[in-house]
């Protein structure tokens, strides 16, 4: 398998976590989204949306969108299962994962932030304020969802799920952007625990072959 990825993309990070948890061997193909490589014609043949990640499976088929990729991996390689089979637990996991992947991430990803600065001419401080606002709105909701799920070291239950695969990259991005995260102790506990696990360490941005030094 081949994963088109960018080291600091939270969506790519989610998929790398899932691949590592399942012990799947794959080749990384770096796509520098800062340089616009996701819009090159060759890449768009694999992913018409022009985003990362994209997975090319062992049959040569391409799959875009991180949650679609993880669902595919879960069905082909069900150990460990990242989406529980039990209906209520599955719904809890999806609710948390989608709150992050659909509500927080889209308004704060790089192409949105660049549009704010390049097209709307907002200042750097205004951009950071935008980012921090949506992090506060989003993580406040996630923290309440974690209270409902009675989270401990993981978002739901006693093992890694899709929710954790989504939370850890989003939290890492918020840290990188200098957000105040002191109001989200449940999120922080999960982040700190998961980052002691080998799969999360292997998937971390700083450990990727395409990492760009700060």
Coordinates of N, CA and C in Angstrom, one line a residue:
X1 N 0.8 -1.2 0.0 CA 0.0 0.0 0.0 C 0.9 1.2 0.0
X2 N 0.3 2.3 -0.5 CA 1.0 3.6 -0.6 C 0.1 4.7 0.0
X3 N 0.7 5.5 0.9 CA -0.1 6.6 1.5 C 0.5 7.9 1.0
X4 N -0.3 8.7 0.3 CA 0.1 10.0 0.0 C -0.3 10.9 1.2
X5 N 0.7 11.5 1.8 CA 0.5 12.1 3.1 C 1.4 13.4 3.2
X6 N 1.0 14.3 4.1 CA 1.9 15.4 4.5 C 2.1 15.3 6.0
X7 N 3.3 15.5 6.4 CA 3.7 15.2 7.8 C 2.8 15.9 8.8
X8 N 2.4 17.1 8.5 CA 1.7 18.0 9.5 C 0.2 18.0 9.3
X9 N -0.3 17.3 8.3 CA -1.7 17.2 8.1 C -2.4 16.3 9.1
X10 N -3.4 16.9 9.8 CA -4.1 16.1 10.8 C -4.9 15.0 10.2
X11 N -5.4 15.2 9.0 CA -6.1 14.1 8.4 C -5.2 12.9 8.0
X12 N -4.0 13.3 7.5 CA -3.0 12.2 7.2 C -2.6 11.5 8.5
X13 N -2.4 12.3 9.6 CA -2.0 11.8 10.9 C -3.0 10.8 11.4
X14 N -4.3 11.0 11.2 CA -5.3 10.0 11.6 C -5.1 8.7 11.0
X15 N -4.9 8.7 9.7 CA -4.7 7.5 8.9 C -3.4 6.8 9.3
X16 N -2.4 7.6 9.5 CA -1.1 6.9 9.9 C -1.3 6.2 11.3
X17 N -2.1 6.8 12.2 CA -2.3 6.1 13.5 C -3.0 4.8 13.2
X18 N -4.1 4.8 12.4 CA -4.8 3.6 12.1 C -3.9 2.5 11.5
X19 N -3.1 2.9 10.5 CA -2.2 2.0 9.8 C -1.2 1.4 10.8
X20 N -0.7 2.2 11.7 CA 0.2 1.7 12.7 C -0.4 0.8 13.7
X21 N -1.6 1.1 14.2 CA -2.4 0.3 15.1 C -2.6 -1.1 14.5
X22 N -2.9 -1.2 13.2 CA -3.2 -2.4 12.6 C -2.0 -3.2 12.1
X23 N -0.8 -2.5 12.2 CA 0.4 -3.2 11.8 C 0.5 -3.4 10.3
X24 N 0.0 -2.4 9.5 CA 0.0 -2.6 8.1 C 1.2 -1.9 7.5
X25 N 2.0 -2.6 6.7 CA 3.1 -2.0 6.0 C 2.6 -1.2 4.8
X26 N 3.3 0.0 4.7 CA 2.9 0.9 3.6 C 4.1 1.8 3.3
X27 N 4.0 2.3 2.1 CA 5.0 3.3 1.6 C 4.5 4.7 1.7
X28 N 5.2 5.6 2.3 CA 4.8 7.0 2.3 C 5.3 7.8 1.1
X29 N 4.3 8.5 0.5 CA 4.7 9.4 -0.6 C 4.3 10.8 -0.1
X30 N 5.3 11.6 0.1 CA 5.1 12.9 0.7 C 4.4 13.9 -0.4
X31 N 3.4 14.6 0.1 CA 2.8 15.6 -0.8 C 2.9 16.9 0.0
X32 N 3.7 17.8 -0.5 CA 3.9 19.1 0.2 C 2.8 20.1 -0.1
X33 N 1.8 20.1 0.8 CA 0.6 20.9 0.6 C 1.0 22.4 0.8
X34 N 2.0 22.7 1.5 CA 2.4 24.1 1.6 C 2.9 24.6 0.2
X35 N 3.4 23.8 -0.6 CA 3.9 24.1 -1.9 C 2.9 23.9 -3.0
X36 N 1.7 23.4 -2.6 CA 0.6 23.2 -3.6 C 0.7 22.0 -4.4
X37 N 1.5 21.0 -3.9 CA 1.7 19.7 -4.7 C 0.4 18.9 -4.8
X38 N -0.6 19.2 -3.9 CA -1.9 18.5 -3.9 C -2.7 18.9 -5.1
X39 N -2.3 19.9 -5.8 CA -3.1 20.4 -7.0 C -2.4 20.0 -8.3
X40 N -1.3 19.3 -8.2 CA -0.6 18.8 -9.5 C -1.5 17.8 -10.2
X41 N -1.5 17.8 -11.5 CA -2.4 17.0 -12.3 C -2.2 15.5 -11.9
X42 N -1.0 15.1 -11.7 CA -0.7 13.7 -11.4 C -1.4 13.2 -10.1
X43 N -1.3 14.1 -9.1 CA -2.0 13.8 -7.8 C -3.5 13.8 -8.0
X44 N -4.0 14.8 -8.7 CA -5.5 14.9 -8.8 C -6.1 13.7 -9.5
X45 N -5.3 12.9 -10.3 CA -5.8 11.7 -10.8 C -6.1 10.7 -9.7
X46 N -5.3 10.7 -8.6 CA -5.6 9.8 -7.5 C -6.7 10.4 -6.6
X47 N -6.7 11.7 -6.4 CA -7.6 12.4 -5.5 C -8.1 13.7 -6.1
X48 N -9.3 13.6 -6.8 CA -9.8 14.7 -7.5 C -10.2 15.9 -6.6
X49 N -10.3 15.7 -5.3 CA -10.6 16.8 -4.4 C -9.4 17.6 -4.1
X50 N -8.2 17.1 -4.3 CA -7.0 17.8 -4.1 C -6.6 18.1 -2.7
X51 N -6.8 17.0 -1.8 CA -6.4 17.1 -0.4 C -5.7 15.8 -0.1
X52 N -5.0 15.8 1.1 CA -4.4 14.6 1.6 C -5.2 14.2 2.8
X53 N -5.1 12.9 3.1 CA -4.3 11.8 2.5 C -5.1 11.1 1.3
X54 N -4.3 10.3 0.6 CA -4.9 9.3 -0.3 C -4.2 8.0 -0.1
X55 N -5.0 6.9 0.0 CA -4.4 5.6 0.1 C -4.6 4.9 -1.2
X56 N -3.5 4.3 -1.7 CA -3.5 3.4 -2.8 C -3.4 2.0 -2.3
X57 N -4.4 1.2 -2.4 CA -4.4 -0.1 -1.8 C -3.6 -1.1 -2.6
X58 N -3.5 -2.3 -2.2 CA -2.6 -3.3 -2.9 C -3.2 -3.8 -4.2
X59 N -4.4 -3.4 -4.5 CA -5.0 -3.7 -5.8 C -4.9 -2.5 -6.8
X60 N -4.3 -1.4 -6.3 CA -4.1 -0.2 -7.1 C -5.3 0.8 -7.0
X61 N -6.3 0.5 -6.3 CA -7.5 1.4 -6.1 C -7.1 2.6 -5.2
X62 N -7.6 3.8 -5.5 CA -7.3 4.9 -4.6 C -8.5 5.3 -3.8
X63 N -8.2 5.7 -2.5 CA -9.3 6.1 -1.6 C -8.8 7.4 -1.0
X64 N -9.7 8.4 -1.1 CA -9.4 9.7 -0.4 C -10.3 9.9 0.8
X65 N -10.1 10.9 1.6 CA -10.8 11.3 2.8 C -10.4 10.3 3.9
X66 N -9.9 10.9 5.0 CA -9.3 10.1 6.1 C -10.3 9.1 6.7
X67 N -11.6 9.5 6.9 CA -12.5 8.6 7.6 C -12.9 7.5 6.7
X68 N -13.0 7.8 5.4 CA -13.3 6.7 4.4 C -12.2 5.7 4.4
X69 N -11.0 6.2 4.4 CA -9.8 5.3 4.5 C -9.8 4.4 5.7
X70 N -10.0 5.0 6.9 CA -10.0 4.2 8.1 C -11.2 3.2 8.1
X71 N -12.3 3.6 7.6 CA -13.4 2.6 7.5 C -13.0 1.5 6.6
X72 N -12.4 1.7 5.5 CA -11.9 0.7 4.6 C -10.9 -0.2 5.3
X73 N -10.0 0.4 6.0 CA -9.0 -0.4 6.8 C -9.6 -1.3 7.8
X74 N -10.6 -0.7 8.5 CA -11.3 -1.4 9.6 C -12.0 -2.7 9.0
X75 N -12.6 -2.6 7.8 CA -13.3 -3.7 7.3 C -12.3 -4.8 6.7
X76 N -11.2 -4.3 6.2 CA -10.2 -5.3 5.7 C -9.3 -5.9 6.7
X77 N -9.0 -5.1 7.7 CA -8.1 -5.5 8.8 C -8.7 -5.2 10.1
X78 N -9.6 -6.0 10.6 CA -10.5 -5.7 11.7 C -9.8 -5.8 13.1
X79 N -8.5 -6.1 13.1 CA -7.8 -6.2 14.4 C -6.7 -5.1 14.5
X80 N -6.8 -4.2 15.4 CA -7.9 -3.9 16.3 C -9.0 -3.1 15.6
X81 N -10.3 -3.4 16.0 CA -11.4 -2.7 15.4 C -11.5 -1.3 16.0
X82 N -11.5 -0.3 15.1 CA -11.5 1.1 15.5 C -13.0 1.7 15.6
X83 N -13.9 1.0 15.0 CA -15.3 1.3 15.2 C -16.0 0.1 15.8
X84 N -16.5 0.3 17.0 CA -17.1 -0.9 17.7 C -18.3 -1.4 17.0
X85 N -18.6 -2.6 17.1 CA -19.8 -3.2 16.5 C -21.0 -2.9 17.3
X86 N -20.9 -2.8 18.6 CA -22.1 -2.6 19.4 C -22.7 -1.2 19.1
X87 N -24.0 -1.1 18.9 CA -24.6 0.1 18.3 C -24.3 1.4 19.1
X88 N -24.6 1.3 20.4 CA -24.4 2.5 21.2 C -23.0 3.0 21.3
X89 N -22.0 2.1 21.4 CA -20.6 2.4 21.5 C -20.2 3.0 20.1
X90 N -20.6 2.4 19.1 CA -20.3 2.9 17.7 C -20.8 4.3 17.5
X91 N -22.0 4.6 18.0 CA -22.6 5.9 17.8 C -21.8 6.9 18.7
X92 N -21.3 6.5 19.9 CA -20.5 7.4 20.7 C -19.2 7.8 20.0
X93 N -18.6 6.7 19.5 CA -17.3 6.9 18.8 C -17.5 7.9 17.6
X94 N -18.5 7.6 16.8 CA -18.7 8.4 15.6 C -19.1 9.9 16.0
X95 N -19.8 10.0 17.0 CA -20.2 11.4 17.4 C -19.0 12.2 17.8
X96 N -18.1 11.6 18.5 CA -16.9 12.4 18.9 C -16.0 12.6 17.7
X97 N -15.8 11.5 16.9 CA -14.9 11.6 15.7 C -15.4 12.7 14.7
X98 N -16.7 12.7 14.5 CA -17.3 13.6 13.5 C -17.3 15.0 14.1
X99 N -17.5 15.2 15.4 CA -17.4 16.5 16.0 C -16.0 17.2 15.7
X100 N -15.0 16.3 15.6 CA -13.7 16.8 15.4 C -13.5 17.0 13.8
X101 N -13.7 15.9 13.1 CA -13.4 15.9 11.7 C -14.3 16.7 10.8
X102 N -15.5 17.0 11.3 CA -16.5 17.7 10.5 C -16.7 19.1 11.0
X103 N -16.6 19.3 12.3 CA -16.9 20.6 12.9 C -15.7 21.5 13.2
X104 N -14.6 20.9 13.7 CA -13.4 21.6 14.1 C -12.4 21.8 13.0
X105 N -12.1 20.6 12.4 CA -11.0 20.6 11.4 C -11.2 21.4 10.2
X106 N -12.4 21.3 9.5 CA -12.6 22.0 8.2 C -12.4 23.5 8.3
X107 N -12.9 24.2 9.4 CA -12.8 25.6 9.4 C -11.4 26.1 9.8
X108 N -10.5 25.2 10.2 CA -9.2 25.6 10.6 C -8.1 24.9 9.8
X109 N -8.4 24.3 8.7 CA -7.3 23.6 8.0 C -6.6 24.7 7.1
X110 N -5.5 24.3 6.5 CA -4.5 25.2 5.9 C -5.2 26.0 4.8
X111 N -6.0 25.4 4.0 CA -6.5 26.1 2.8 C -7.5 27.2 3.3
X112 N -8.2 27.0 4.4 CA -9.1 28.0 5.0 C -8.3 29.2 5.6
X113 N -7.3 28.8 6.3 CA -6.4 29.8 6.9 C -5.7 30.7 5.9
X114 N -5.3 30.0 4.8 CA -4.6 30.8 3.7 C -5.6 31.7 3.0
X115 N -6.8 31.3 2.9 CA -7.8 32.1 2.2 C -8.1 33.4 3.1
X116 N -8.1 33.2 4.4 CA -8.3 34.3 5.3 C -7.2 35.3 5.1
X117 N -5.9 34.9 5.0 CA -4.8 35.8 5.0 C -4.6 36.3 3.5
X118 N -4.6 35.4 2.6 CA -4.3 35.8 1.2 C -5.4 36.5 0.5
X119 N -6.6 36.1 0.7 CA -7.7 36.7 -0.1 C -8.5 37.8 0.7
X120 N -8.7 37.5 2.0 CA -9.5 38.4 2.8 C -8.6 39.4 3.6
X121 N -7.3 39.2 3.5 CA -6.3 40.1 4.0 C -6.4 40.3 5.5
X122 N -6.8 39.2 6.3 CA -6.8 39.4 7.7 C -5.4 39.3 8.2
X123 N -5.2 39.9 9.4 CA -3.8 39.9 10.0 C -3.5 38.6 10.6
X124 N -2.2 38.4 10.9 CA -1.8 37.1 11.6 C -2.5 37.0 12.9
X125 N -2.6 38.1 13.7 CA -3.3 38.0 15.0 C -4.8 37.6 14.8
X126 N -5.4 38.2 13.7 CA -6.8 37.8 13.5 C -7.0 36.4 13.1
X127 N -6.0 35.9 12.3 CA -6.1 34.5 11.9 C -6.0 33.6 13.1
X128 N -5.1 33.9 14.0 CA -4.9 33.1 15.2 C -6.1 33.2 16.1
X129 N -6.8 34.3 16.1 CA -8.0 34.5 16.9 C -9.1 33.6 16.3
X130 N -9.2 33.6 15.0 CA -10.2 32.7 14.3 C -9.9 31.3 14.7
X131 N -8.7 30.9 14.6 CA -8.3 29.5 14.9 C -8.7 29.1 16.4
X132 N -8.3 30.0 17.3 CA -8.6 29.8 18.7 C -10.1 29.7 19.0
X133 N -10.8 30.6 18.3 CA -12.3 30.6 18.6 C -12.9 29.3 18.3
X134 N -12.6 28.7 17.1 CA -13.2 27.4 16.7 C -12.7 26.2 17.5
X135 N -11.4 26.4 17.9 CA -10.9 25.3 18.8 C -11.7 25.3 20.1
X136 N -11.9 26.5 20.7 CA -12.7 26.6 21.9 C -14.1 26.1 21.8
X137 N -14.8 26.5 20.7 CA -16.1 26.0 20.5 C -16.1 24.5 20.3
X138 N -15.2 24.0 19.5 CA -15.2 22.6 19.2 C -14.8 21.7 20.3
X139 N -13.7 22.0 21.0 CA -13.2 21.2 22.1 C -14.1 21.3 23.3
X140 N -14.7 22.4 23.5 CA -15.7 22.5 24.6 C -16.8 21.4 24.4
X141 N -17.3 21.3 23.2 CA -18.3 20.3 22.9 C -17.7 18.9 23.0
X142 N -16.5 18.7 22.6 CA -15.9 17.3 22.7 C -15.7 17.0 24.1
X143 N -15.3 17.9 25.0 CA -15.1 17.7 26.4 C -16.4 17.2 27.0
X144 N -17.5 17.8 26.6 CA -18.8 17.4 27.1 C -19.2 16.0 26.6
X145 N -18.9 15.7 25.4 CA -19.1 14.4 24.9 C -18.3 13.3 25.6
X146 N -17.1 13.7 26.0 CA -16.2 12.8 26.8 C -16.8 12.6 28.2
X147 N -17.4 13.6 28.8 CA -18.1 13.4 30.0 C -19.2 12.4 29.9
X148 N -20.0 12.5 28.8 CA -21.1 11.5 28.6 C -20.6 10.1 28.4
X149 N -19.4 10.0 27.7 CA -18.9 8.6 27.5 C -18.1 8.1 28.7
X150 N -17.9 8.9 29.7 CA -17.2 8.5 30.9 C -15.8 8.1 30.5
X151 N -15.1 9.0 29.7 CA -13.8 8.7 29.2 C -12.8 8.5 30.3
X152 N -11.8 7.7 30.0 CA -10.6 7.6 30.9 C -9.4 7.9 30.1
X153 N -8.6 6.8 29.8 CA -7.4 7.0 28.9 C -7.8 7.1 27.5
X154 N -9.0 6.7 27.1 CA -9.5 6.7 25.7 C -10.8 7.4 25.7
X155 N -11.2 7.9 24.5 CA -12.4 8.6 24.4 C -13.7 7.8 24.8
X156 N -13.7 6.5 24.3 CA -14.8 5.6 24.6 C -14.3 4.3 24.9
X157 N -14.7 3.8 26.1 CA -14.3 2.4 26.5 C -12.8 2.3 26.9
X158 N -12.2 1.2 26.8 CA -10.9 0.9 27.3 C -9.9 0.5 26.2
X159 N -10.2 1.0 25.0 CA -9.2 0.7 23.9 C -9.3 1.8 22.9
X160 N -8.3 1.9 22.0 CA -8.3 3.0 21.0 C -9.4 2.8 20.0
X161 N -10.0 3.9 19.7 CA -11.1 3.9 18.6 C -10.8 5.0 17.7
X162 N -11.7 5.1 16.7 CA -11.6 6.2 15.7 C -11.6 7.6 16.3
X163 N -12.3 7.7 17.4 CA -12.4 9.0 18.1 C -11.0 9.4 18.6
X164 N -10.2 8.5 19.1 CA -8.9 8.8 19.5 C -8.0 9.2 18.4
X165 N -8.2 8.5 17.2 CA -7.4 8.7 16.0 C -7.7 10.2 15.5
X166 N -8.8 10.7 15.8 CA -9.2 12.1 15.4 C -8.7 13.1 16.4
X167 N -8.9 12.8 17.7 CA -8.6 13.7 18.8 C -7.1 14.1 18.8
X168 N -6.3 13.1 18.8 CA -4.8 13.4 19.0 C -4.3 14.3 18.0
X169 N -4.5 14.1 16.7 CA -4.0 15.1 15.7 C -4.6 16.5 15.9
X170 N -5.8 16.6 16.2 CA -6.5 17.9 16.4 C -5.9 18.6 17.6
X171 N -5.6 17.9 18.7 CA -5.0 18.5 19.9 C -3.6 18.9 19.6
X172 N -2.9 18.1 18.9 CA -1.5 18.5 18.5 C -1.4 19.8 17.7
X173 N -2.4 19.9 16.8 CA -2.5 21.1 16.0 C -2.8 22.3 16.8
X174 N -3.7 22.2 17.8 CA -4.0 23.3 18.7 C -2.8 23.7 19.5
X175 N -2.1 22.7 20.0 CA -0.9 23.0 20.7 C 0.1 23.8 19.9
X176 N 0.3 23.4 18.6 CA 1.2 24.0 17.7 C 0.8 25.5 17.5
X177 N -0.5 25.7 17.5 CA -1.0 27.1 17.2 C -1.1 27.9 18.5
X178 N -0.6 27.4 19.6 CA -0.5 28.1 20.8 C -1.9 28.4 21.5
X179 N -2.8 27.5 21.3 CA -4.2 27.7 22.0 C -4.1 27.3 23.5
X180 N -4.9 28.0 24.2 CA -5.1 27.7 25.6 C -6.0 26.5 25.7
X181 N -5.5 25.4 26.2 CA -6.2 24.1 26.3 C -6.5 23.6 27.7
X182 N -6.4 24.6 28.6 CA -6.5 24.2 30.1 C -7.9 23.8 30.5
X183 N -8.9 24.1 29.7 CA -10.3 23.8 30.1 C -10.7 22.5 29.6
X184 N -9.8 21.6 29.1 CA -10.2 20.3 28.5 C -9.4 19.2 29.1
X185 N -9.6 18.9 30.4 CA -8.8 17.9 31.1 C -9.0 16.5 30.6
X186 N -10.2 16.2 30.2 CA -10.4 14.8 29.6 C -9.7 14.7 28.3
X187 N -9.7 15.6 27.4 CA -9.0 15.6 26.2 C -7.5 15.5 26.4
X188 N -7.0 16.3 27.4 CA -5.6 16.3 27.7 C -5.1 14.9 28.2
X189 N -5.9 14.3 29.1 CA -5.6 13.0 29.6 C -5.4 12.0 28.5
X190 N -6.4 12.0 27.6 CA -6.3 11.0 26.4 C -5.1 11.3 25.6
X191 N -4.8 12.6 25.3 CA -3.7 12.9 24.5 C -2.4 12.4 25.1
X192 N -2.3 12.7 26.4 CA -1.0 12.3 27.1 C -0.9 10.8 27.1
X193 N -1.9 10.1 27.3 CA -1.8 8.6 27.4 C -1.5 8.0 26.0
X194 N -2.3 8.5 25.0 CA -2.1 7.9 23.7 C -0.7 8.1 23.1
X195 N -0.1 9.2 23.5 CA 1.2 9.5 23.0 C 2.3 8.7 23.7
X196 N 1.9 7.8 24.6 CA 2.9 6.8 25.1 C 2.8 5.5 24.4
X197 N 1.9 5.4 23.5 CA 1.7 4.1 22.7 C 2.5 4.1 21.5
X198 N 3.1 3.0 21.1 CA 4.0 2.9 20.0 C 3.4 3.4 18.6
X199 N 2.1 3.0 18.4 CA 1.5 3.4 17.1 C 1.3 4.9 17.0
X200 N 1.0 5.6 18.1 CA 0.9 7.0 18.1 C 2.2 7.7 17.9
X201 N 3.2 7.1 18.5 CA 4.6 7.7 18.4 C 5.1 7.5 17.0
X202 N 4.8 6.4 16.4 CA 5.2 6.1 15.0 C 4.5 7.1 14.0
X203 N 3.3 7.4 14.3 CA 2.5 8.2 13.4 C 2.7 9.7 13.6
X204 N 3.4 10.1 14.6 CA 3.6 11.6 14.9 C 4.3 12.3 13.8
X205 N 3.9 13.6 13.6 CA 4.5 14.3 12.5 C 6.0 14.4 12.5
X206 N 6.6 14.5 13.6 CA 8.1 14.6 13.7 C 8.8 13.4 13.3
X207 N 8.1 12.3 13.2 CA 8.7 11.0 12.9 C 8.4 10.5 11.4
X208 N 7.9 11.4 10.6 CA 7.6 11.1 9.2 C 8.8 11.4 8.3
X209 N 8.9 10.6 7.2 CA 10.0 10.8 6.3 C 10.0 12.1 5.5
X210 N 8.8 12.7 5.4 CA 8.7 14.0 4.7 C 8.7 15.2 5.6
X211 N 9.1 15.0 6.8 CA 9.0 16.1 7.8 C 9.9 17.3 7.3
X212 N 9.3 18.5 7.4 CA 10.0 19.7 7.1 C 10.5 20.4 8.4
X213 N 11.8 20.5 8.6 CA 12.3 21.1 9.8 C 11.7 22.5 10.1
X214 N 11.4 22.8 11.4 CA 10.8 24.1 11.7 C 11.8 25.2 11.5

